[in-house]
Each structure stands twice: as structure tokens, then as C-alpha cells.
Coordinates of C-alpha atoms and ligand atoms in Angstrom, one line a residue:
M1 CA -16.5 17.8 23.8
A2 CA -13.5 20.1 23.4
V3 CA -11.5 20.7 26.5
D4 CA -10.3 24.2 27.4
S5 CA -6.8 23.3 28.4
P6 CA -3.6 25.2 28.9
L7 CA -2.3 22.7 26.3
S8 CA -4.8 23.9 23.7
S9 CA -3.4 23.5 20.2
P10 CA -3.1 25.8 17.2
L11 CA -4.4 22.8 15.2
G12 CA -7.7 23.2 16.9
P13 CA -9.4 22.5 20.3
P14 CA -8.5 19.0 21.5
A15 CA -11.2 16.6 22.5
C16 CA -9.6 15.6 25.7
E17 CA -6.5 16.0 27.8
K18 CA -4.8 13.1 26.2
D19 CA -5.4 14.6 22.7
A20 CA -4.1 17.9 23.9
K21 CA -0.8 16.3 24.7
A22 CA -0.6 14.6 21.4
L23 CA -1.4 17.8 19.5
Q24 CA 1.1 19.6 21.6
F25 CA 3.7 17.0 20.6
I26 CA 3.0 17.5 16.9
E27 CA 3.4 21.3 17.4
E28 CA 6.7 20.9 19.2
M29 CA 8.1 18.5 16.6
T30 CA 7.0 20.5 13.6
R31 CA 8.0 23.9 15.1
N32 CA 11.5 22.6 15.9
A33 CA 11.9 20.4 12.8
E34 CA 15.4 21.6 12.1
S35 CA 16.8 21.0 15.7
V36 CA 14.8 17.7 16.0
Q37 CA 16.4 16.5 12.7
Q38 CA 19.9 17.5 14.0
R39 CA 19.3 15.7 17.2
V40 CA 17.9 12.5 15.4
L41 CA 21.0 12.4 13.1
A42 CA 23.4 12.9 16.0
E43 CA 21.6 10.1 18.1
I44 CA 21.7 7.7 15.2
L45 CA 25.3 8.3 14.3
S46 CA 26.6 8.3 17.9
R47 CA 24.8 5.1 18.9
N48 CA 25.8 3.3 15.7
A49 CA 29.3 4.8 15.5
Q50 CA 31.0 1.4 16.1
T51 CA 28.9 -0.5 13.5
E52 CA 30.7 -2.1 10.7
Y53 CA 28.8 0.1 8.2
L54 CA 29.7 3.5 9.7
T55 CA 33.3 2.4 10.4
R56 CA 33.7 1.4 6.8
F57 CA 33.0 5.0 5.7
Q58 CA 35.4 6.4 8.4
L59 CA 33.0 8.6 10.1
N60 CA 35.3 8.3 13.1
G61 CA 32.5 9.2 15.6
A62 CA 31.4 12.4 13.8
T63 CA 27.8 13.2 14.3
D64 CA 27.5 16.4 12.3
R65 CA 25.5 16.7 9.1
E66 CA 28.4 17.9 6.9
T67 CA 30.7 15.0 7.7
F68 CA 27.8 12.6 7.3
K69 CA 26.9 14.0 3.9
S70 CA 30.5 14.1 2.7
K71 CA 31.3 10.5 3.7
L72 CA 28.2 8.4 3.3
P73 CA 26.9 7.4 -0.1
V74 CA 23.3 7.5 -1.1
I75 CA 22.2 3.9 -1.5
T76 CA 19.5 1.6 -2.7
Y77 CA 18.4 -1.8 -1.3
E78 CA 20.7 -3.6 -3.7
D79 CA 23.7 -1.9 -2.1
L80 CA 22.8 -3.4 1.3
Q81 CA 22.0 -6.9 0.2
P82 CA 25.3 -8.5 1.3
E83 CA 24.9 -7.1 4.8
I84 CA 21.2 -8.1 4.9
H85 CA 22.1 -11.6 3.8
R86 CA 24.6 -11.9 6.6
I87 CA 22.1 -10.8 9.2
A88 CA 19.5 -13.1 7.8
N89 CA 22.0 -16.0 8.0
G90 CA 22.7 -15.4 11.7
D91 CA 25.5 -12.9 11.9
R92 CA 24.7 -11.0 15.1
S93 CA 27.6 -8.6 15.1
A94 CA 26.8 -4.9 14.9
I95 CA 26.7 -4.6 11.1
L96 CA 24.2 -1.9 10.5
S97 CA 22.9 -1.2 14.0
A98 CA 24.3 -1.2 17.5
H99 CA 21.0 -2.4 18.8
P100 CA 20.3 -6.1 18.0
I101 CA 18.1 -6.7 14.9
S102 CA 14.9 -8.0 16.3
E103 CA 13.2 -9.2 13.1
F104 CA 12.9 -8.5 9.4
L105 CA 10.0 -6.5 8.0
T106 CA 9.2 -7.7 4.5
S107 CA 8.4 -4.8 2.3
S108 CA 6.0 -5.1 -0.6
G109 CA 8.7 -3.6 -2.7
T110 CA 10.7 -6.4 -4.3
S111 CA 14.2 -7.1 -5.2
A112 CA 14.9 -9.9 -7.7
G113 CA 11.3 -10.9 -7.5
E114 CA 11.2 -11.3 -3.7
R115 CA 9.9 -9.1 -0.9
K116 CA 12.7 -6.9 0.4
P117 CA 13.5 -7.9 4.0
M118 CA 14.3 -4.8 6.0
P119 CA 16.1 -5.3 9.4
T120 CA 14.4 -3.5 12.3
I121 CA 15.1 -3.1 16.0
K122 CA 12.8 -3.4 19.0
E123 CA 12.4 0.3 19.8
E124 CA 11.1 1.0 16.3
L125 CA 7.8 -0.4 17.5
D126 CA 7.6 2.4 20.1
R127 CA 8.2 4.9 17.3
R128 CA 5.4 3.4 15.2
Q129 CA 3.1 3.3 18.2
L130 CA 3.9 6.9 18.8
L131 CA 2.8 7.9 15.3
Y132 CA -0.4 5.8 15.7
S133 CA -1.2 7.5 18.9
L134 CA -1.3 10.9 17.1
L135 CA -3.9 9.8 14.6
M136 CA -7.1 9.9 16.7
P137 CA -6.3 13.2 18.3
V138 CA -6.1 14.7 14.9
M139 CA -9.2 13.0 13.7
N140 CA -11.1 14.2 16.8
L141 CA -10.4 17.8 15.6
Y142 CA -12.7 17.1 12.6
V143 CA -15.3 14.6 13.7
A144 CA -16.9 14.9 17.1
G145 CA -18.2 12.0 19.3
L146 CA -16.0 9.2 18.1
D147 CA -15.9 8.0 21.6
K148 CA -19.6 7.2 21.5
G149 CA -19.2 4.2 19.1
K150 CA -16.8 1.9 17.4
G151 CA -14.6 1.5 14.4
L152 CA -15.2 -1.4 12.0
Y153 CA -11.6 -1.9 10.8
L154 CA -10.7 -4.9 8.6
L155 CA -7.2 -5.7 9.7
F156 CA -5.3 -8.9 8.8
V157 CA -2.1 -10.7 9.5
K158 CA -0.1 -12.4 6.8
S159 CA 2.2 -15.4 6.9
E160 CA 5.6 -15.2 8.5
I161 CA 8.8 -17.2 8.0
R162 CA 12.1 -17.5 9.9
T163 CA 15.3 -16.7 8.2
P164 CA 18.1 -19.3 8.2
G165 CA 19.6 -17.4 11.2
G166 CA 16.3 -17.7 13.1
L167 CA 14.9 -14.2 12.8
L168 CA 11.2 -13.7 12.0
A169 CA 10.5 -12.1 8.6
R170 CA 6.9 -10.7 8.2
P171 CA 5.1 -7.6 6.9
V172 CA 5.3 -4.6 9.2
L173 CA 1.6 -4.6 10.0
T174 CA 1.7 -8.3 10.9
S175 CA 4.5 -7.5 13.3
Y176 CA 2.6 -4.6 14.8
Y177 CA -0.7 -6.5 15.2
K178 CA 1.1 -9.4 16.9
S179 CA 3.0 -7.1 19.2
D180 CA 2.0 -6.4 22.8
H181 CA 1.7 -2.8 21.8
F182 CA -1.4 -3.7 19.9
K183 CA -2.6 -6.9 21.6
T184 CA -2.6 -5.4 25.1
R185 CA -3.4 -1.8 24.2
P186 CA -5.1 0.0 27.1
Y187 CA -8.8 0.8 26.6
D188 CA -9.3 4.0 24.8
P189 CA -12.9 5.1 24.2
Y190 CA -11.8 6.8 20.9
N191 CA -10.3 3.6 19.6
V192 CA -12.7 0.7 20.1
Y193 CA -12.8 -1.8 17.3
T194 CA -15.7 -4.1 16.4
S195 CA -13.1 -6.8 15.5
P196 CA -11.8 -8.8 18.5
N197 CA -8.0 -9.4 18.5
E198 CA -8.7 -13.1 17.9
A199 CA -10.3 -12.3 14.5
I200 CA -7.5 -9.9 13.5
L201 CA -4.8 -12.3 14.5
C202 CA -6.3 -15.4 12.8
P203 CA -3.9 -16.4 10.0
D204 CA -6.7 -17.9 7.8
S205 CA -7.9 -15.0 5.6
F206 CA -11.5 -16.5 5.2
Q207 CA -12.0 -17.0 8.9
S208 CA -10.6 -13.6 9.8
M209 CA -12.7 -11.7 7.2
Y210 CA -15.8 -13.7 8.0
T211 CA -15.7 -13.1 11.8
Q212 CA -14.7 -9.4 11.4
M213 CA -17.6 -8.9 9.0
L214 CA -20.0 -10.7 11.4
C215 CA -18.9 -8.6 14.4
G216 CA -19.2 -5.5 12.3
L217 CA -22.8 -6.4 11.3
L218 CA -23.7 -7.3 14.9
D219 CA -22.5 -3.8 16.0
R220 CA -23.9 -2.0 13.0
H221 CA -25.5 0.8 14.9
Q222 CA -22.4 1.5 16.9
V223 CA -20.1 1.7 13.9
L224 CA -19.0 5.3 13.4
R225 CA -16.1 4.7 11.0
L226 CA -15.1 2.0 8.7
G227 CA -11.6 1.3 7.6
A228 CA -8.9 -0.9 6.2
V229 CA -5.3 -0.1 5.5
F230 CA -5.7 0.4 1.8
A231 CA -8.8 1.1 -0.3
S232 CA -8.4 -2.3 -2.1
G233 CA -8.8 -4.0 1.2
L234 CA -12.1 -2.3 2.0
L235 CA -13.5 -3.1 -1.4
R236 CA -12.5 -6.8 -0.9
A237 CA -14.6 -6.7 2.3
I238 CA -17.6 -5.4 0.4
R239 CA -17.1 -8.1 -2.2
F240 CA -16.9 -10.7 0.6
L241 CA -20.2 -9.4 2.0
Q242 CA -21.7 -9.8 -1.5
L243 CA -20.7 -13.4 -1.6
N244 CA -21.3 -14.4 2.0
W245 CA -24.3 -12.4 3.3
R246 CA -26.6 -15.4 3.2
Q247 CA -24.4 -17.5 5.6
L248 CA -23.8 -14.4 7.8
A249 CA -27.5 -13.8 8.0
H250 CA -28.1 -17.5 8.9
D251 CA -25.6 -17.2 11.7
M252 CA -27.3 -14.1 13.1
E253 CA -30.7 -15.7 12.8
T254 CA -29.8 -18.9 14.6
G255 CA -27.1 -17.6 16.9
S256 CA -24.8 -20.4 15.7
L257 CA -21.5 -19.9 14.0
N258 CA -20.5 -21.0 10.5
S259 CA -18.7 -24.4 10.8
K260 CA -16.0 -23.1 8.6
I261 CA -14.7 -21.1 11.5
T262 CA -12.5 -23.7 13.0
D263 CA -9.8 -21.7 14.7
P264 CA -10.5 -22.7 18.4
S265 CA -9.8 -19.4 20.1
L266 CA -11.6 -17.4 17.4
R267 CA -14.6 -19.7 17.6
E268 CA -14.7 -19.5 21.3
C269 CA -14.5 -15.7 21.3
I270 CA -17.3 -15.3 18.7
V271 CA -19.6 -17.9 20.0
K272 CA -19.6 -16.1 23.4
T273 CA -21.1 -13.0 21.8
L274 CA -23.3 -14.5 19.1
K275 CA -27.0 -14.6 20.1
P276 CA -30.0 -15.3 17.8
N277 CA -31.1 -12.0 16.2
P278 CA -33.7 -12.7 13.6
E279 CA -34.5 -9.0 13.1
L280 CA -30.9 -8.2 12.2
A281 CA -30.7 -11.3 9.9
Q282 CA -33.9 -10.1 8.1
F283 CA -32.4 -6.6 7.7
V284 CA -29.2 -7.9 6.3
R285 CA -31.0 -10.2 3.8
H286 CA -33.3 -7.4 2.8
E287 CA -30.4 -5.0 2.0
C288 CA -28.0 -7.4 0.5
S289 CA -30.5 -9.2 -1.8
K290 CA -31.1 -6.0 -3.6
D291 CA -29.5 -5.8 -7.0
D292 CA -28.4 -2.2 -6.4
W293 CA -25.5 -2.0 -3.9
E294 CA -25.0 1.7 -4.3
G295 CA -24.6 3.3 -0.8
I296 CA -24.6 -0.1 0.9
I297 CA -22.1 1.0 3.5
V298 CA -24.4 3.7 4.8
R299 CA -27.4 1.6 4.5
I300 CA -25.9 -1.1 6.7
W301 CA -23.9 1.1 8.9
P302 CA -26.0 4.2 9.0
N303 CA -23.9 6.1 11.6
T304 CA -20.7 5.9 9.6
K305 CA -19.1 9.4 9.4
Y306 CA -16.1 8.6 7.3
L307 CA -14.0 5.8 5.7
D308 CA -10.5 5.4 7.0
V309 CA -8.5 4.1 4.1
I310 CA -5.4 5.2 2.1
V311 CA -6.6 6.4 -1.3
T312 CA -3.4 8.2 -2.3
G313 CA -0.9 6.9 -4.8
A314 CA -1.8 3.7 -6.5
M315 CA -5.0 3.5 -4.4
A316 CA -6.5 6.6 -6.0
Q317 CA -7.9 4.2 -8.7
Y318 CA -10.4 2.9 -6.2
I319 CA -12.0 6.3 -5.2
P320 CA -15.0 6.1 -7.6
T321 CA -15.9 2.6 -6.4
L322 CA -15.6 3.6 -2.8
D323 CA -17.8 6.6 -3.4
Y324 CA -20.3 4.4 -5.1
Y325 CA -20.6 1.9 -2.2
S326 CA -20.4 4.6 0.6
G327 CA -22.7 7.2 -1.0
G328 CA -19.8 9.6 -1.0
L329 CA -18.6 9.5 2.6
P330 CA -15.4 11.5 3.4
L331 CA -12.3 9.4 2.8
A332 CA -9.6 10.0 5.4
C333 CA -6.0 9.1 4.6
T334 CA -4.4 9.2 8.0
M335 CA -0.8 8.3 7.5
Y336 CA 2.2 7.7 5.3
A337 CA 4.5 4.8 6.3
S338 CA 6.6 2.0 5.1
S339 CA 8.4 -1.1 6.4
E340 CA 11.7 0.9 6.5
C341 CA 10.2 3.7 8.7
Y342 CA 6.9 5.4 9.5
F343 CA 7.1 8.9 8.0
G344 CA 4.2 11.2 8.9
L345 CA 0.5 12.0 9.1
N346 CA -2.2 13.9 7.4
L347 CA -3.2 16.9 9.5
N348 CA -6.1 17.9 7.3
L349 CA -8.1 14.8 7.4
M350 CA -11.4 15.9 5.8
C351 CA -9.7 17.3 2.6
K352 CA -10.4 15.8 -0.8
P353 CA -8.2 12.8 -1.6
S354 CA -6.5 14.7 -4.4
E355 CA -5.4 17.3 -1.9
V356 CA -4.0 15.0 0.8
S357 CA -0.6 16.0 2.0
Y358 CA 1.4 14.2 4.7
T359 CA 3.4 16.1 7.2
I360 CA 6.7 14.4 7.9
M361 CA 7.3 14.0 11.6
P362 CA 10.9 15.0 12.1
N363 CA 11.4 12.6 15.1
M364 CA 10.8 9.4 13.1
A365 CA 14.2 9.4 11.2
Y366 CA 16.6 11.7 9.5
F367 CA 15.1 12.8 6.2
E368 CA 16.8 14.0 3.0
F369 CA 15.3 14.7 -0.4
L370 CA 16.8 13.9 -3.8
P371 CA 15.5 16.5 -6.3
H372 CA 13.4 14.8 -9.0
E373 CA 13.9 17.0 -12.0
P374 CA 14.2 16.4 -15.8
N375 CA 17.9 17.3 -15.9
L376 CA 18.8 14.7 -13.2
D377 CA 19.3 11.0 -14.1
S378 CA 18.1 8.1 -11.9
T379 CA 20.9 8.5 -9.4
G380 CA 20.2 12.2 -9.0
F381 CA 23.3 13.1 -11.1
D382 CA 22.8 16.5 -12.9
F383 CA 23.9 15.6 -16.5
T384 CA 23.4 19.1 -17.8
H385 CA 25.9 20.6 -15.4
E386 CA 27.8 17.4 -14.6
L387 CA 27.2 17.7 -10.9
P388 CA 26.7 14.9 -8.3
P389 CA 23.4 14.6 -6.6
K390 CA 22.7 17.3 -4.0
L391 CA 20.3 16.2 -1.3
V392 CA 18.1 18.7 0.4
D393 CA 17.3 18.6 4.1
L394 CA 13.8 18.4 5.5
V395 CA 13.3 22.0 6.3
D396 CA 14.9 23.2 3.0
V397 CA 12.6 21.6 0.5
E398 CA 10.8 24.0 -1.8
V399 CA 7.0 24.2 -2.3
G400 CA 6.0 22.9 -5.7
K401 CA 9.1 20.8 -6.2
E402 CA 9.3 17.0 -6.5
Y403 CA 11.8 14.9 -4.6
E404 CA 12.6 11.3 -3.9
L405 CA 12.6 10.4 -0.2
V406 CA 15.9 9.3 1.3
I407 CA 16.1 8.1 5.0
T408 CA 18.5 7.4 7.7
T409 CA 16.9 5.3 10.4
Y410 CA 17.7 4.2 14.0
A411 CA 17.6 0.6 12.7
G412 CA 20.7 1.3 10.6
L413 CA 19.6 2.4 7.1
C414 CA 21.9 5.2 6.0
R415 CA 20.9 7.6 3.2
Y416 CA 18.6 4.9 1.8
R417 CA 16.4 5.7 -1.2
V418 CA 12.8 4.7 -0.4
G419 CA 11.7 5.1 -4.1
D420 CA 8.7 7.3 -3.4
I421 CA 8.3 10.5 -5.3
L422 CA 6.7 13.3 -3.3
R423 CA 5.7 16.9 -4.1
V424 CA 6.0 19.6 -1.5
T425 CA 2.6 21.3 -1.0
G426 CA 3.3 23.5 2.0
F427 CA 4.5 23.5 5.6
H428 CA 3.0 23.0 9.0
N429 CA 5.2 25.2 11.1
S430 CA 8.7 24.3 9.7
A431 CA 7.9 20.7 8.8
P432 CA 7.1 20.2 5.1
Q433 CA 3.9 18.6 3.8
F434 CA 4.1 16.3 0.8
H435 CA 1.6 15.0 -1.7
F436 CA 2.4 11.4 -2.6
I437 CA 3.0 11.4 -6.3
R438 CA 4.0 7.8 -7.1
R439 CA 6.4 5.0 -6.4
K440 CA 9.2 4.9 -8.9
N441 CA 9.2 2.3 -11.6
V442 CA 5.8 0.9 -10.8
L443 CA 3.8 0.0 -13.9
L444 CA 1.0 -2.1 -12.4
S445 CA -0.5 -2.3 -9.0
I446 CA -3.8 -3.7 -7.6
D447 CA -3.1 -4.1 -3.9
S448 CA 0.3 -3.9 -2.3
D449 CA 1.9 -5.5 -5.4
K450 CA 4.2 -3.4 -7.4
T451 CA 5.1 -4.7 -10.9
D452 CA 7.8 -2.8 -12.8
E453 CA 8.4 -2.7 -16.5
A454 CA 11.2 -5.2 -16.5
E455 CA 9.1 -7.8 -14.6
L456 CA 6.3 -7.4 -17.1
Q457 CA 8.6 -7.7 -20.0
T458 CA 10.1 -10.9 -18.6
A459 CA 6.6 -12.3 -17.9
V460 CA 5.5 -11.6 -21.5
E461 CA 8.7 -13.2 -22.9
N462 CA 8.2 -16.3 -20.7
A463 CA 4.6 -16.6 -21.7
S464 CA 5.2 -16.0 -25.4
H465 CA 7.5 -19.1 -25.5
L466 CA 4.2 -21.1 -25.4
L467 CA 3.2 -19.5 -28.7
R468 CA 6.1 -21.1 -30.6
E469 CA 4.3 -24.3 -31.3
H470 CA 1.7 -22.2 -33.1
N471 CA 4.4 -20.4 -35.0
A472 CA 3.2 -17.2 -33.5
S473 CA 4.9 -14.4 -31.5
V474 CA 3.9 -11.2 -29.5
V475 CA 4.8 -8.2 -31.6
E476 CA 3.4 -5.5 -29.4
Y477 CA 2.0 -5.4 -25.9
T478 CA 0.8 -3.0 -23.3
S479 CA -1.0 -3.3 -19.9
H480 CA -3.6 -1.9 -17.6
A481 CA -4.7 -2.5 -14.0
D482 CA -8.4 -3.2 -14.2
T483 CA -10.0 -2.2 -10.9
K484 CA -13.6 -2.6 -12.1
T485 CA -13.5 -6.2 -10.9
I486 CA -13.1 -6.9 -7.2
P487 CA -10.4 -7.9 -6.6
G488 CA -8.8 -6.0 -9.5
H489 CA -6.6 -7.7 -12.0
Y490 CA -3.9 -7.1 -14.6
V491 CA -5.0 -6.9 -18.2
V492 CA -2.2 -7.4 -20.8
Y493 CA -3.0 -6.5 -24.4
W494 CA -1.2 -8.6 -27.0
E495 CA -0.9 -8.0 -30.7
L496 CA 0.3 -11.3 -32.3
L497 CA 2.1 -12.2 -35.4
V498 CA 0.5 -15.4 -36.5
K499 CA 2.4 -17.0 -39.5
D500 CA -0.1 -19.9 -40.0
S501 CA -3.7 -18.8 -39.7
T502 CA -4.8 -22.4 -39.6
N503 CA -2.8 -22.9 -36.4
S504 CA -3.4 -19.7 -34.5
P505 CA -3.1 -19.9 -30.7
D506 CA -6.3 -21.3 -29.2
N507 CA -7.9 -20.4 -25.9
D508 CA -6.2 -23.1 -24.0
T509 CA -2.8 -21.9 -25.1
L510 CA -3.7 -18.4 -24.1
E511 CA -4.9 -19.6 -20.7
Q512 CA -1.5 -21.2 -20.3
C513 CA 0.1 -17.9 -21.3
C514 CA -1.9 -16.2 -18.5
L515 CA -0.6 -18.7 -16.0
A516 CA 3.0 -18.5 -17.3
M517 CA 2.9 -14.7 -16.9
E518 CA 1.6 -15.0 -13.4
E519 CA 4.2 -17.5 -12.4
S520 CA 6.9 -15.1 -13.7
L521 CA 5.7 -12.1 -11.7
N522 CA 7.2 -11.2 -8.3
S523 CA 6.3 -12.9 -5.0
V524 CA 4.1 -10.1 -3.7
Y525 CA 1.9 -10.5 -6.8
R526 CA 1.8 -14.3 -6.4
Q527 CA 1.0 -14.0 -2.7
G528 CA -1.8 -11.6 -3.5
R529 CA -3.2 -14.0 -6.1
V530 CA -2.9 -17.2 -4.1
A531 CA -2.7 -16.6 -0.3
D532 CA -4.3 -13.2 0.2
N533 CA -6.9 -13.3 -2.6
S534 CA -6.3 -9.7 -3.2
I535 CA -5.6 -9.9 -6.9
G536 CA -7.8 -11.5 -9.6
P537 CA -6.5 -13.7 -12.4
L538 CA -4.4 -12.0 -15.1
E539 CA -6.2 -11.5 -18.4
I540 CA -4.7 -11.4 -21.8
R541 CA -6.6 -9.6 -24.5
V542 CA -5.5 -10.2 -28.0
V543 CA -6.1 -7.2 -30.3
K544 CA -6.6 -7.3 -34.0
N545 CA -3.6 -6.9 -36.2
G546 CA -2.7 -3.3 -36.8
T547 CA -4.5 -2.1 -33.6
F548 CA -1.3 -0.6 -32.1
E549 CA -0.3 1.1 -35.3
K550 CA -3.7 2.5 -35.8
W551 CA -4.0 3.9 -32.3
I552 CA -0.5 5.2 -32.2
T553 CA -1.0 7.1 -35.4
Q554 CA -4.3 8.4 -34.2
Y555 CA -2.7 9.5 -30.9
Q556 CA 0.1 11.3 -32.8
E557 CA -2.4 13.1 -34.9
E558 CA -4.3 14.2 -31.9
H559 CA -1.2 15.2 -30.0
P560 CA 1.3 16.5 -32.6
L561 CA 3.6 18.1 -30.0
I562 CA 4.2 14.9 -28.1
N563 CA 7.0 12.7 -29.4
T564 CA 5.9 9.1 -29.5
R565 CA 9.0 6.8 -29.5
F566 CA 9.0 3.1 -29.2
Q567 CA 11.8 0.8 -28.4
G568 CA 12.6 -2.5 -30.1
V569 CA 10.1 -4.9 -31.5
L570 CA 8.0 -5.0 -28.4
V571 CA 6.5 -1.7 -27.5
S572 CA 8.0 -0.4 -24.2
P573 CA 5.0 -0.8 -21.9
Q574 CA 6.1 1.9 -19.6
S575 CA 6.2 4.7 -22.2
W576 CA 3.4 7.1 -21.4
S577 CA 2.0 6.8 -24.9
C578 CA 1.5 3.1 -24.4
W579 CA -0.1 3.6 -21.1
I580 CA -2.6 5.9 -22.8
L581 CA -2.9 3.3 -25.6
G582 CA -3.7 0.8 -22.8
W583 CA -6.7 2.9 -21.9
Y584 CA -7.7 3.2 -25.6
L585 CA -7.5 -0.5 -25.9
H586 CA -9.4 -1.0 -22.7
I587 CA -12.3 0.9 -24.2
L588 CA -12.1 -0.8 -27.6
A589 CA -14.5 -3.7 -28.1
Q590 CA -12.5 -5.4 -30.9
L591 CA -10.9 -7.8 -28.5
C592 CA -10.6 -11.5 -27.7
H593 CA -10.6 -11.9 -23.9
I594 CA -8.6 -14.6 -22.2
G595 CA -8.7 -14.6 -18.5
P596 CA -11.1 -14.6 -15.6
Q597 CA -13.9 -17.1 -15.8
K598 CA -17.2 -16.0 -14.3
E599 CA -17.5 -18.4 -11.3
V600 CA -16.1 -17.2 -8.0
N601 CA -15.6 -18.9 -4.6
E602 CA -16.6 -17.4 -1.3
M603 CA -13.5 -15.2 -1.2
G604 CA -14.4 -13.6 -4.5
I605 CA -11.7 -15.6 -6.2
Y606 CA -12.4 -16.9 -9.7
K607 CA -12.5 -20.7 -9.5
Ligands
AMP1 P1 5.9 -1.4 2.3 O1 7.4 -1.3 2.0 O2 5.3 -2.7 1.8 O3 5.7 -1.2 3.7 O4 5.2 -0.3 1.5 C1 5.5 1.1 1.8 C2 5.1 1.9 0.6 O5 3.7 1.9 0.4 C3 5.6 3.3 0.7 O6 6.9 3.4 0.4 C4 4.7 3.9 -0.4 O7 5.1 3.7 -1.7 C5 3.3 3.2 -0.1 N1 2.5 4.0 0.8 C6 2.5 3.9 2.1 N2 1.7 4.8 2.7 C7 1.1 5.5 1.6 C8 0.2 6.5 1.5 N3 -0.4 7.1 2.6 N4 -0.1 6.9 0.2 C9 0.4 6.4 -0.8 N5 1.3 5.4 -0.8 C10 1.7 4.9 0.4

């Protein structure tokens, strides 16, 4: 029930005193966005004044915006690589940050095919925790009674490594779930999960998913919200249920746990709560054995009020499938964040996915925005007027315009280009709200993988070497992320030049080409394929000779005002025309499929 508090918020009536404080904090930060930003910049520059990086640019202790902007360059990850290597190799001097680097957070964005390790400091965890603590107070403005039940959240940790210098390197969420902030969080009736920590923290993805699903089924009447970080993760859970409901029902019926759950602490924790429940087992069998899984989420978890998943950006491709399985439950995208920094939150949680805007929280970092306009090159240089890039401050962005996000963080990133393109949709007080448009240079994405044009080109080139013994080559190609399968997979369309029709590439060769392409793709893709089971096997579809030419001609006829240009012998896959062509080809049935076989294992992975 809403409290009538002196802290009452313009965002709406808070559900409790704690929420009132959180909403008040959002109001304070967004009303004073400009002064908060000045303070954040001054704090970062003064505490890091003696670092090697700031000394190099002769900031000489200045903490004002003008000096900062005039002396420090706008950079990308590649510019910082030498410093990052030194830190990874054990150099503990104050290179980027005056505070000791506590660990590396491995971004799903890659550099030279590998995850980008981003140095972070201990106190960043507090900042992330602070942003998390604002999410439920905002959600409580829209959905009442969330303290009367639980959230079924499918959360996972991924593998971690140590750098040569002994620092841990792991994804940001793994770092968060393994922190005391998460593990020993105080009880909060609005934030009770069905998954025990032991299940979330189990490094084996099958055991973790199995037990989280089992706990979610045992608590099915109490579940009020269902979530995963990204939409792809929630769909993987549905697929997991499709493949494992018989065993799950058996465990419920007998009260005994699947012998594949071998992690001792996880086993102990689940066995304690698992009691024979034949009625529930019968219900699960009845629902899951139906051919039609439409609305399965609300059939199994009838009290679910919304799905908590990110469906903006690359995840928008999963909205129709989520709608199908959930019977159209609201989709709440709560926050916008990255390994480098958490950025902000969605204050209008029940809006349509296409209308989601994230309000940047000015206390998280110092934010600048590089205008993203047709007359600017990739560095932001205005080649029409020969002007260097002019970055805009947080409160000065203009509604309707697109920008690339540039951040300066407490952990020592200075004027760092994140690579996300955002459009300003409005303001909450004086803090701007952004629609996430896309990540730059991403051609294909299924889960957290981000494959760019150059990576795909290299993969096609490497794979096409295998065609030599058939005296064949790839003359045109394009690609498409097929999310109709769960997990989704890359489809690459090839048009071949076969010189000797009696020796054209057979299925085995094309299977080898699929593998060669996968081996050439970046490490996030490969981890998704092998360790996380979040990406299905790549598929090559060979199209009939002349298909590209035919469809390009047809497209040009239908769109005479659009200039279709192609580069080189291989069609540039990133060109919009080829992207559209990818869709055309996807629909066409004149294809030879090479790729996923039909049999899958219990994780939904093609055997
Ligand atoms: P990572 O570096 O692996 O932590 O991934 C961070 C990136 O994920 C961001 O820079 C965005 O490109 C993307 N991302 C994070 N949150 C969202 C969101 N709410 N909507 C769309 N994309 C997001």
C-alpha cells in the first residue's frame, strides 16, 4: 500500500518508506543533473590527479570542465590497451586510477577477437548496488503487491580467470553475484527470489538452470514476476523446460533430486526443500506435454504480472517469441548498464518495448555525448566544415538527436567511447532520457555476442579456403541472426562459383566450413556456443547461382531512390541492402541448408 510520507515523490506514491527515499534520491539527482555532473567530474579528476594517465595530459590538478575537455582526448578501448596490459601483468602503480584496481570486468564487446577486460575499483560495486536499489521502488509505482510473492529470476555466473598479475577477470554480473553485496543482501520483502544463492552461484550451467527451474516450479503460485537479464536468457529457460520437464516432474513426484545435480552445496540446499508433491508433478506433466506452448508462462505461473528482461537493442528480436510464451505479459526493461559503468534506469516501466527510454543517473559517472550525424565521420570529425568533434554535456543534449555515449569513470576511464548509439527522447527533470538505438558495428547478435562486419568477413574467408579442393569459391554472401530457433543461431548465405560441377562442395565440406567459420569468430561467440549454450550452431545456406543479382535488381526496381552499392567481389554484408537481401533470402525456399541437425541434448544444444 502507498505510504503518505513527507518524502512523497513526483514520480508517484511510494510503496514504503524505503521506496520513498529511493524515489527522492532519483528526484534529487535528476533535478540537479548539471551540478551533480560537475561534482562527479571534479571528484574523479582530483582523486586521480596524480595518476600516470592524467599527468600525461598535463591536467596539473585542474578539475574544471573546460581544462578537462581541452586537454584530454576522446579515446577507444584500443587507445588504452598498453595501460590495461600493464595492469593485467601486475603493475600496481596508479596508472589510470588512484584507487587500486580490484579486478577486471570482461565486456562482451571484443577487441582483436577477445573480451575487453575493463579495470574496475572496489567502490564501483557500491555504485552498481545503488542503481539496483532504485529498481524495485520504481517498479512498485506500477505494480502493487510485489511484496506478497517472489521473483523467478534466472541468474547465472560465468567462468573467471586470473590475469598474469593475479587479478580476477570475469563478467560484471558474475562479479556482482559473487560479491557480499549480493550474497549477504538483507531480507527485502519486495526482492525475494525463488532461486537460492547456491543455484545462482553454481558454475555448471546445467545444474544451475535445472535447480533454478525446479525451485521456480515448486513456488509456482508465489511467483509474481519472471526474469532474466536478457530476453535470450529467458527463452533459453523455456527451451530448457521443454527438454527437461519429465525429469523435473519426476523429482517433484518422488521428492528426490536428479542425480546430475552433483554440486555438494547446491544438492544439500535443494534436497532440504524438496518434498514429494505428486499433484504438482501431475500438473507440470499435463501442461508441458501439450503440443501447444502458447501462454505456457502464465499457465504454469498464473500470478505473474510482468516479465523483467531487457528487450531493447539487439534483444528486440525476441519480443514476438516472448509474447507468444507469456500470452502478452508486460515486458519491463529496468536498466541500462555495461561493464565499464552502470548508466541509468527506465522510469516508465510499463511502457511498450519500442518506447523504452533510460534516464541516465548523473551520479554514476561523467557523461558526454558525441553527436552521431551524417556529416560526422567515425571519430566525430565534421568533414563538411572541417571541425574536430564537439562533445555535448549530459544536460545539453537535444531531444530527437542521436549521440554516441562517452564516459569518464571513477575507475579511471577518461572520455571513453562506449560504442552505443542513443537517441534523446525527453527529460526527467534535467536528466535526459535515451532510447537505445544500437551498438556500433554490430552485424550479428544472438545473446551477448557482438559480431562485426570484419569478423564475419574473416570467418567467411577462412572457411572458403576449404572450398579450394573443389575448385569453388564464395562470390557473394550475406547473413542473418535466426532467432526462430532456441537458442538462436547465425545463418550465412553463400553464393558459390563452382568451376567443376562434377566436384561441387558436398555436405561434409560445407559442415567443415560451418565449423571453420565458428572457430574464426570472437571468443564471446565461441563461449556462447560451447560453454554457455546460448548460441546454436552456425548454418550456411547455399543459394542458387544468380540469386544475389536477381534480388538486388528486384530491390533496386522496388526502391529506385536508394543507391545500392557493393564493394569488391564479396558483397559487403553490412550494407543495408544486403541486410534486406538477407531477409529476402531467409524467406526464399530455393536453398540448400547446411547446419543444425535436429537432435538436441538436455540444454537444447544440437548434438
Ligand atoms: P558488456 O560490456 O558486456 O557489459 O555489455 C554492455 C552493453 O550491453 C552496453 O554497452 C549495450 O550495448 C548493451 N546493453 C546493456 N544494457 C542494455 C539495454 N538495457 N538495452 C540495450 N542494450 C543494452
